[in-house]
Amino acid sequence: MSDPSALTAAWTEKVLAWLPGVLPGDGPIELEPLVAGHSNLVFALRRGEDRYILRRPPMGEYAASAHDVLREARLLTVLADVGSTRTPRVVAIAETGDAAGIGPAYVMTRLPGEAIRTEAPPWLDSPEKRATVGRELVSALAELHALPIEPFEAAKLGRAGGYLSRQLKRWSGQRDEFVAKGVRPLADEPPIREWLFANQPEERASTLVHGDFKLDNVLVDPETSRVTCVLDWEMATIGDPLADLGFLLSFWPDSPETAAVFSELLGEVTLGEGFPDRAGLVEIYAELTQQKLTMDDLRWYQVLAMWKMALLLEASYTRHLAGTTDDPFFACLDTANPRLLAAALALTKSG
C-alpha cells in the first residue's frame, strides 16, 4: 500500500522543476500546501508579486469519474470567455500522463479574499457585515445562474434537460458499485433514494450549476464583505438551478439543531447575528431572480444535496479505511455520515 505523504513529496519535486517554464515572469517560486477542503490537493504558489493556486487529484486510487481537475480547468476557461468576474483564470495545464509526470493538474490565478470556514474571521465582527456576506453569496449564485449556457454546451461541459434524472442515476450507480465491493451498509440511504425517485419534481429551465456551492467555497474581501471569487468548480455542469440553492441551504446552519447535523464540516459561523437564515436565503434568491419560491419548493433539492454529499464523503471514508489518504478529517465520517443521512431521512418526512 502506497504512503500518500511520500507520493505527494515525490510529485512535489517534479512540480518544482516544471513550474518555472509555465509561470509568467522569472525568479524563484514558492510552493505551500493549503489545507482547504478534503478532496483535491491544493497548493499556493508565489513568484515575485504574483500568486497562483495549483490543483490536482488526491494521491492513491479514486473513482474514475471523481476529481476531474482537467474538466474543471476547461470550465474555468469558458467562464473567463463569457465574462465571469468572480472566477480565477487558468494559467497552465498538465495533462494526464504528461512527460513531466505532473498531470492531471492545473494552475490558476489566485484572486484576493479570504475563505470563511468553521470559524468566523476577526473582521467578520458585526451583524451588518454578516448580512452583506449572506446577500453577496446569494448574489454570486444568481449571477452564475444568469450566464449563457450555450458556450458550456459547445465545450461539452453539460447539456440542457434531464439533469435531475441523470443525478439520481449517477449517484445511485456509484453507491451500488461501492456496496458491491463490500463497503459498510448505511441503513438510511435506501429509503432516501427511494423517496427521491418517487418525488422528483419537474425540472426548472437549465442554467449553469456549480454543484458544490456553499460558504466555504468562496473568497470574501474583508474590507467590503464582497464575494470576490467562487471556487471548486469540479462538479459544475448544466442543470436545474434549484439544485445549487438546495445545496446551499443544506449546508447553511441556521440553528443549533441544523449545525449539529455535520458540525465537523460546517461549524457554527452562520449562526452569528446578521446572517440570514435558510428562509432568508431563499427570499434573497427569489428577489434577485424574480421568482416565487418557498422553502417547501426546496425540500427535495435539500434532500438530494445531503444524500449526494453523504455518498461522496462515504467514498472518502472508504479510502481512509484503506489507508490511501492521510487526511485526519475523514476519520470523523464514521459517525458524521450516518448523522447526515439521518437528517436527510427526517427531512423526507417533514412537511
CSV table of C-alpha atoms in Angstrom, one decimal:
chain,number,residue,atom,x,y,z
A,1,MET,CA,0.0,0.0,0.0
A,2,SER,CA,1.5,3.4,-1.0
A,3,ASP,CA,2.1,6.1,1.5
A,4,PRO,CA,0.1,9.2,0.4
A,5,SER,CA,2.6,11.6,2.0
A,6,ALA,CA,5.5,10.0,0.2
A,7,LEU,CA,3.7,10.1,-3.1
A,8,THR,CA,2.9,13.8,-2.6
A,9,ALA,CA,6.5,14.6,-1.7
A,10,ALA,CA,7.9,12.9,-4.8
A,11,TRP,CA,5.3,14.6,-7.0
A,12,THR,CA,6.1,18.0,-5.5
A,13,GLU,CA,9.8,17.7,-6.6
A,14,LYS,CA,8.6,17.2,-10.2
A,15,VAL,CA,6.3,20.2,-9.9
A,16,LEU,CA,9.1,22.5,-8.7
A,17,ALA,CA,11.0,21.5,-11.8
A,18,TRP,CA,8.0,22.1,-14.1
A,19,LEU,CA,6.7,25.4,-12.8
A,20,PRO,CA,9.5,27.8,-13.9
A,21,GLY,CA,8.7,27.0,-17.5
A,22,VAL,CA,4.9,27.6,-17.3
A,23,LEU,CA,4.5,30.5,-14.9
A,24,PRO,CA,4.9,34.1,-16.2
A,25,GLY,CA,7.9,36.1,-15.1
A,26,ASP,CA,11.1,34.9,-13.6
A,27,GLY,CA,12.7,34.4,-10.2
A,28,PRO,CA,12.2,31.7,-7.5
A,29,ILE,CA,8.9,30.0,-6.9
A,30,GLU,CA,7.4,29.3,-3.5
A,31,LEU,CA,5.0,26.4,-3.1
A,32,GLU,CA,3.0,25.7,0.0
A,33,PRO,CA,0.3,23.1,0.6
A,34,LEU,CA,-3.1,24.5,1.6
A,35,VAL,CA,-5.5,22.9,4.0
A,36,ALA,CA,-8.5,23.9,2.0
A,37,GLY,CA,-11.1,21.1,1.7
A,38,HIS,CA,-10.7,17.4,1.8
A,39,SER,CA,-10.8,16.3,-1.8
A,40,ASN,CA,-8.2,17.5,-4.3
A,41,LEU,CA,-4.7,18.6,-3.3
A,42,VAL,CA,-4.3,22.4,-3.3
A,43,PHE,CA,-1.1,24.3,-3.3
A,44,ALA,CA,-0.4,28.1,-3.0
A,45,LEU,CA,2.3,29.4,-5.4
A,46,ARG,CA,4.1,32.6,-5.5
A,47,ARG,CA,6.5,34.1,-8.0
A,48,GLY,CA,7.5,37.6,-7.2
A,49,GLU,CA,4.3,39.6,-6.6
A,50,ASP,CA,2.1,37.1,-8.5
A,51,ARG,CA,0.1,34.5,-6.7
A,52,TYR,CA,-1.4,31.3,-8.0
A,53,ILE,CA,-3.2,28.1,-7.0
A,54,LEU,CA,-2.3,24.6,-8.2
A,55,ARG,CA,-4.9,21.8,-8.0
A,56,ARG,CA,-4.6,18.1,-8.6
A,57,PRO,CA,-6.5,14.9,-7.6
A,58,PRO,CA,-5.6,13.2,-4.3
A,59,MET,CA,-2.8,10.6,-4.3
A,60,GLY,CA,-3.9,7.0,-4.5
A,61,GLU,CA,-6.9,5.4,-6.0
A,62,TYR,CA,-10.3,7.2,-6.6
A,63,ALA,CA,-13.4,6.7,-8.7
A,64,ALA,CA,-12.8,7.2,-12.4
A,65,SER,CA,-15.5,10.0,-12.6
A,66,ALA,CA,-14.2,11.8,-9.5
A,67,HIS,CA,-11.6,14.6,-9.1
A,68,ASP,CA,-11.6,15.6,-12.8
A,69,VAL,CA,-9.5,18.7,-12.4
A,70,LEU,CA,-8.8,18.9,-16.2
A,71,ARG,CA,-12.5,19.3,-16.9
A,72,GLU,CA,-12.6,21.9,-14.1
A,73,ALA,CA,-9.8,23.8,-15.9
A,74,ARG,CA,-11.7,23.7,-19.2
A,75,LEU,CA,-14.8,25.0,-17.4
A,76,LEU,CA,-12.9,27.9,-15.8
A,77,THR,CA,-11.6,28.8,-19.3
A,78,VAL,CA,-15.2,29.1,-20.6
A,79,LEU,CA,-16.2,31.1,-17.6
A,80,ALA,CA,-13.5,33.6,-18.4
A,81,ASP,CA,-14.7,33.7,-22.0
A,82,VAL,CA,-18.3,34.5,-21.0
A,83,GLY,CA,-17.2,37.3,-18.8
A,84,SER,CA,-17.4,35.8,-15.3
A,85,THR,CA,-15.7,38.3,-12.9
A,86,ARG,CA,-15.7,36.1,-9.7
A,87,THR,CA,-13.7,33.2,-11.1
A,88,PRO,CA,-9.9,32.6,-11.5
A,89,ARG,CA,-8.1,32.4,-14.8
A,90,VAL,CA,-6.3,29.2,-15.8
A,91,VAL,CA,-2.5,29.8,-16.4
A,92,ALA,CA,-1.2,26.3,-17.1
A,93,ILE,CA,-2.4,22.7,-17.5
A,94,ALA,CA,-0.6,19.4,-17.1
A,95,GLU,CA,-2.5,16.7,-19.0
A,96,THR,CA,-2.8,13.1,-17.7
A,97,GLY,CA,0.3,11.1,-18.5
A,98,ASP,CA,2.4,14.1,-19.5
A,99,ALA,CA,6.2,13.6,-19.9
A,100,ALA,CA,7.0,15.6,-16.7
A,101,GLY,CA,4.8,13.3,-14.6
A,102,ILE,CA,2.8,16.2,-13.2
A,103,GLY,CA,-0.7,15.7,-14.6
A,104,PRO,CA,-3.5,15.7,-14.2
A,105,ALA,CA,-3.2,19.2,-12.7
A,106,TYR,CA,-3.6,22.9,-13.5
A,107,VAL,CA,-2.5,26.3,-12.2
A,108,MET,CA,-4.9,29.3,-11.9
A,109,THR,CA,-4.6,32.8,-10.7
A,110,ARG,CA,-5.2,33.5,-7.0
A,111,LEU,CA,-7.9,36.2,-6.6
A,112,PRO,CA,-7.9,38.3,-3.4
A,113,GLY,CA,-10.1,37.4,-0.5
A,114,GLU,CA,-10.4,35.1,2.5
A,115,ALA,CA,-12.3,31.9,3.0
A,116,ILE,CA,-14.8,31.6,5.8
A,117,ARG,CA,-14.7,28.1,7.1
A,118,THR,CA,-15.6,26.6,10.5
A,119,GLU,CA,-14.7,29.7,12.5
A,120,ALA,CA,-15.6,33.4,11.8
A,121,PRO,CA,-12.5,35.5,11.0
A,122,PRO,CA,-11.8,38.6,13.2
A,123,TRP,CA,-13.0,41.0,10.6
A,124,LEU,CA,-16.5,39.5,10.4
A,125,ASP,CA,-17.4,41.3,13.6
A,126,SER,CA,-20.8,43.0,13.0
A,127,PRO,CA,-24.3,42.0,12.0
A,128,GLU,CA,-24.1,44.4,9.1
A,129,LYS,CA,-21.0,42.7,7.7
A,130,ARG,CA,-22.6,39.2,8.1
A,131,ALA,CA,-25.8,40.3,6.4
A,132,THR,CA,-23.7,41.7,3.5
A,133,VAL,CA,-21.8,38.4,3.2
A,134,GLY,CA,-25.1,36.5,3.1
A,135,ARG,CA,-26.5,38.6,0.4
A,136,GLU,CA,-23.3,38.7,-1.6
A,137,LEU,CA,-23.2,34.9,-1.5
A,138,VAL,CA,-26.7,34.6,-3.0
A,139,SER,CA,-25.9,37.4,-5.5
A,140,ALA,CA,-22.9,35.4,-6.7
A,141,LEU,CA,-25.1,32.3,-7.2
A,142,ALA,CA,-27.8,34.3,-9.1
A,143,GLU,CA,-25.1,35.8,-11.4
A,144,LEU,CA,-23.8,32.3,-12.1
A,145,HIS,CA,-27.3,31.1,-13.0
A,146,ALA,CA,-27.7,34.1,-15.4
A,147,LEU,CA,-24.7,33.1,-17.5
A,148,PRO,CA,-25.4,31.9,-21.1
A,149,ILE,CA,-25.3,28.1,-21.2
A,150,GLU,CA,-24.5,27.7,-25.0
A,151,PRO,CA,-20.7,28.1,-24.6
A,152,PHE,CA,-20.7,25.4,-21.9
A,153,GLU,CA,-22.8,23.1,-24.1
A,154,ALA,CA,-20.4,23.7,-27.1
A,155,ALA,CA,-17.5,22.7,-24.8
A,156,LYS,CA,-19.3,19.5,-23.9
A,157,LEU,CA,-19.5,20.5,-20.2
A,158,GLY,CA,-23.1,19.6,-19.9
A,159,ARG,CA,-26.4,19.6,-21.7
A,160,ALA,CA,-29.8,21.1,-21.1
A,161,GLY,CA,-32.7,19.0,-19.7
A,162,GLY,CA,-32.7,15.7,-17.8
A,163,TYR,CA,-30.3,16.8,-15.1
A,164,LEU,CA,-32.2,15.6,-12.1
A,165,SER,CA,-32.8,12.1,-13.6
A,166,ARG,CA,-29.1,11.9,-14.5
A,167,GLN,CA,-28.1,12.9,-11.0
A,168,LEU,CA,-30.2,10.2,-9.4
A,169,LYS,CA,-28.9,7.6,-11.9
A,170,ARG,CA,-25.3,8.6,-11.5
A,171,TRP,CA,-25.2,8.7,-7.7
A,172,SER,CA,-27.3,5.6,-7.3
A,173,GLY,CA,-24.9,3.7,-9.6
A,174,GLN,CA,-21.9,4.9,-7.7
A,175,ARG,CA,-23.4,3.8,-4.4
A,176,ASP,CA,-24.4,0.4,-5.8
A,177,GLU,CA,-20.8,0.0,-7.1
A,178,PHE,CA,-19.4,0.6,-3.6
A,179,VAL,CA,-21.9,-1.7,-2.0
A,180,ALA,CA,-20.9,-4.4,-4.4
A,181,LYS,CA,-17.3,-4.0,-3.2
A,182,GLY,CA,-18.4,-4.7,0.4
A,183,VAL,CA,-18.4,-1.3,2.0
A,184,ARG,CA,-20.4,-0.8,5.2
A,185,PRO,CA,-24.2,-0.6,4.9
A,186,LEU,CA,-25.9,2.7,5.5
A,187,ALA,CA,-29.4,1.9,6.8
A,188,ASP,CA,-30.9,5.3,5.9
A,189,GLU,CA,-29.6,5.5,2.4
A,190,PRO,CA,-32.1,3.1,0.6
A,191,PRO,CA,-35.3,4.9,1.8
A,192,ILE,CA,-33.8,8.3,1.0
A,193,ARG,CA,-33.0,7.1,-2.5
A,194,GLU,CA,-36.5,5.7,-2.9
A,195,TRP,CA,-38.1,8.9,-1.8
A,196,LEU,CA,-36.0,11.0,-4.2
A,197,PHE,CA,-37.0,8.8,-7.1
A,198,ALA,CA,-40.7,8.8,-6.1
A,199,ASN,CA,-40.9,12.6,-5.5
A,200,GLN,CA,-38.7,14.0,-8.3
A,201,PRO,CA,-40.0,17.5,-9.2
A,202,GLU,CA,-40.5,19.0,-12.6
A,203,GLU,CA,-37.1,20.4,-13.7
A,204,ARG,CA,-36.6,24.1,-13.9
A,205,ALA,CA,-35.1,25.8,-17.0
A,206,SER,CA,-31.5,24.8,-17.3
A,207,THR,CA,-28.6,27.1,-16.2
A,208,LEU,CA,-25.0,26.6,-15.3
A,209,VAL,CA,-24.9,24.9,-11.9
A,210,HIS,CA,-21.9,24.9,-9.6
A,211,GLY,CA,-22.7,21.6,-7.8
A,212,ASP,CA,-20.9,22.4,-4.6
A,213,PHE,CA,-22.0,26.0,-3.8
A,214,LYS,CA,-21.5,26.9,-0.1
A,215,LEU,CA,-19.9,29.5,2.1
A,216,ASP,CA,-16.5,27.9,2.4
A,217,ASN,CA,-16.2,27.6,-1.4
A,218,VAL,CA,-16.0,31.4,-2.0
A,219,LEU,CA,-13.5,34.1,-1.1
A,220,VAL,CA,-14.7,37.3,0.6
A,221,ASP,CA,-13.0,40.7,0.7
A,222,PRO,CA,-12.5,41.6,4.4
A,223,GLU,CA,-12.8,45.3,3.6
A,224,THR,CA,-16.0,45.3,1.7
A,225,SER,CA,-17.6,41.9,2.7
A,226,ARG,CA,-17.9,41.3,-1.1
A,227,VAL,CA,-17.6,37.8,-2.6
A,228,THR,CA,-14.5,38.1,-4.9
A,229,CYS,CA,-14.1,34.5,-6.1
A,230,VAL,CA,-16.2,31.3,-6.4
A,231,LEU,CA,-14.0,28.2,-6.0
A,232,ASP,CA,-14.3,24.4,-6.5
A,233,TRP,CA,-15.9,24.0,-9.9
A,234,GLU,CA,-15.2,20.3,-10.1
A,235,MET,CA,-18.9,19.3,-10.1
A,236,ALA,CA,-20.2,22.1,-12.3
A,237,THR,CA,-22.4,21.3,-15.3
A,238,ILE,CA,-25.7,22.4,-16.9
A,239,GLY,CA,-28.8,21.6,-14.9
A,240,ASP,CA,-31.6,22.7,-12.6
A,241,PRO,CA,-30.5,25.9,-10.7
A,242,LEU,CA,-32.6,24.9,-7.6
A,243,ALA,CA,-30.1,22.1,-7.1
A,244,ASP,CA,-27.5,24.8,-6.2
A,245,LEU,CA,-29.8,26.7,-3.9
A,246,GLY,CA,-30.9,23.4,-2.2
A,247,PHE,CA,-27.2,22.5,-1.7
A,248,LEU,CA,-26.5,26.0,-0.2
A,249,LEU,CA,-29.5,25.6,2.2
A,250,SER,CA,-28.5,22.1,3.3
A,251,PHE,CA,-25.0,23.3,4.4
A,252,TRP,CA,-26.0,26.6,5.9
A,253,PRO,CA,-26.7,26.0,9.6
A,254,ASP,CA,-29.3,28.5,10.9
A,255,SER,CA,-30.0,26.9,14.3
A,256,PRO,CA,-28.1,24.7,16.8
A,257,GLU,CA,-30.0,21.7,15.6
A,258,THR,CA,-29.0,22.2,11.9
A,259,ALA,CA,-25.4,23.0,13.0
A,260,ALA,CA,-25.2,19.7,14.8
A,261,VAL,CA,-26.0,17.6,11.7
A,262,PHE,CA,-22.5,18.0,10.4
A,263,SER,CA,-20.6,20.1,13.0
A,264,GLU,CA,-17.2,18.8,11.9
A,265,LEU,CA,-17.6,20.2,8.4
A,266,LEU,CA,-19.7,23.3,8.9
A,267,GLY,CA,-19.0,24.8,12.3
A,268,GLU,CA,-21.5,27.5,13.6
A,269,VAL,CA,-20.3,30.6,11.7
A,270,THR,CA,-23.7,31.3,10.1
A,271,LEU,CA,-25.5,31.3,13.4
A,272,GLY,CA,-23.9,34.7,14.0
A,273,GLU,CA,-26.3,37.7,14.3
A,274,GLY,CA,-26.9,39.3,10.9
A,275,PHE,CA,-26.6,36.2,8.7
A,276,PRO,CA,-29.9,35.4,7.0
A,277,ASP,CA,-31.5,32.1,8.0
A,278,ARG,CA,-32.3,29.5,5.3
A,279,ALA,CA,-35.7,31.1,4.5
A,280,GLY,CA,-33.9,34.4,4.2
A,281,LEU,CA,-31.5,33.0,1.6
A,282,VAL,CA,-34.5,31.8,-0.4
A,283,GLU,CA,-36.1,35.2,-0.2
A,284,ILE,CA,-32.9,36.9,-1.5
A,285,TYR,CA,-32.5,34.5,-4.3
A,286,ALA,CA,-36.2,34.8,-5.3
A,287,GLU,CA,-35.8,38.6,-5.3
A,288,LEU,CA,-32.7,38.6,-7.4
A,289,THR,CA,-34.0,36.1,-10.0
A,290,GLN,CA,-37.6,37.5,-9.9
A,291,GLN,CA,-39.1,34.1,-9.0
A,292,LYS,CA,-41.7,33.0,-6.5
A,293,LEU,CA,-40.1,30.4,-4.2
A,294,THR,CA,-40.9,28.9,-0.8
A,295,MET,CA,-38.9,26.7,1.5
A,296,ASP,CA,-41.2,23.8,0.5
A,297,ASP,CA,-40.1,24.2,-3.1
A,298,LEU,CA,-36.5,23.5,-2.0
A,299,ARG,CA,-37.1,20.4,0.3
A,300,TRP,CA,-36.5,17.8,-2.4
A,301,TYR,CA,-33.3,19.6,-3.5
A,302,GLN,CA,-32.1,19.8,0.1
A,303,VAL,CA,-32.5,16.0,0.5
A,304,LEU,CA,-30.7,15.4,-2.9
A,305,ALA,CA,-27.8,17.6,-1.7
A,306,MET,CA,-27.5,15.8,1.7
A,307,TRP,CA,-27.7,12.4,0.0
A,308,LYS,CA,-25.1,13.2,-2.6
A,309,MET,CA,-22.7,14.7,0.0
A,310,ALA,CA,-23.0,11.6,2.2
A,311,LEU,CA,-22.3,9.3,-0.7
A,312,LEU,CA,-19.3,11.4,-1.8
A,313,LEU,CA,-17.9,11.5,1.7
A,314,GLU,CA,-18.5,7.8,2.2
A,315,ALA,CA,-16.2,7.2,-0.7
A,316,SER,CA,-13.6,9.3,1.1
A,317,TYR,CA,-14.2,7.4,4.3
A,318,THR,CA,-13.6,4.1,2.4
A,319,ARG,CA,-10.3,5.5,1.2
A,320,HIS,CA,-9.5,6.4,4.8
A,321,LEU,CA,-10.1,2.9,6.0
A,322,ALA,CA,-7.9,1.5,3.1
A,323,GLY,CA,-5.1,3.9,4.1
A,324,THR,CA,-4.9,5.6,0.8
A,325,THR,CA,-5.5,9.1,2.3
A,326,ASP,CA,-3.7,10.6,5.3
A,327,ASP,CA,-6.3,13.4,5.8
A,328,PRO,CA,-7.3,13.1,9.5
A,329,PHE,CA,-10.7,14.7,8.8
A,330,PHE,CA,-12.0,11.5,7.2
A,331,ALA,CA,-12.0,9.6,10.5
A,332,CYS,CA,-15.0,11.6,11.7
A,333,LEU,CA,-17.1,10.3,8.9
A,334,ASP,CA,-17.6,7.0,10.9
A,335,THR,CA,-20.4,8.8,12.8
A,336,ALA,CA,-20.9,12.0,10.8
A,337,ASN,CA,-22.0,10.4,7.6
A,338,PRO,CA,-24.8,8.3,9.2
A,339,ARG,CA,-25.9,11.5,11.1
A,340,LEU,CA,-26.1,13.4,7.8
A,341,LEU,CA,-28.2,10.7,6.3
A,342,ALA,CA,-30.5,10.5,9.3
A,343,ALA,CA,-31.1,14.3,8.9
A,344,ALA,CA,-31.9,13.8,5.3
A,345,LEU,CA,-34.3,11.0,6.0
A,346,ALA,CA,-36.1,13.2,8.6
A,347,LEU,CA,-36.4,15.9,6.0
A,348,THR,CA,-38.2,13.5,3.7
A,349,LYS,CA,-40.9,13.0,6.4
A,350,SER,CA,-41.3,16.7,7.2
A,351,GLY,CA,-44.0,18.9,5.6
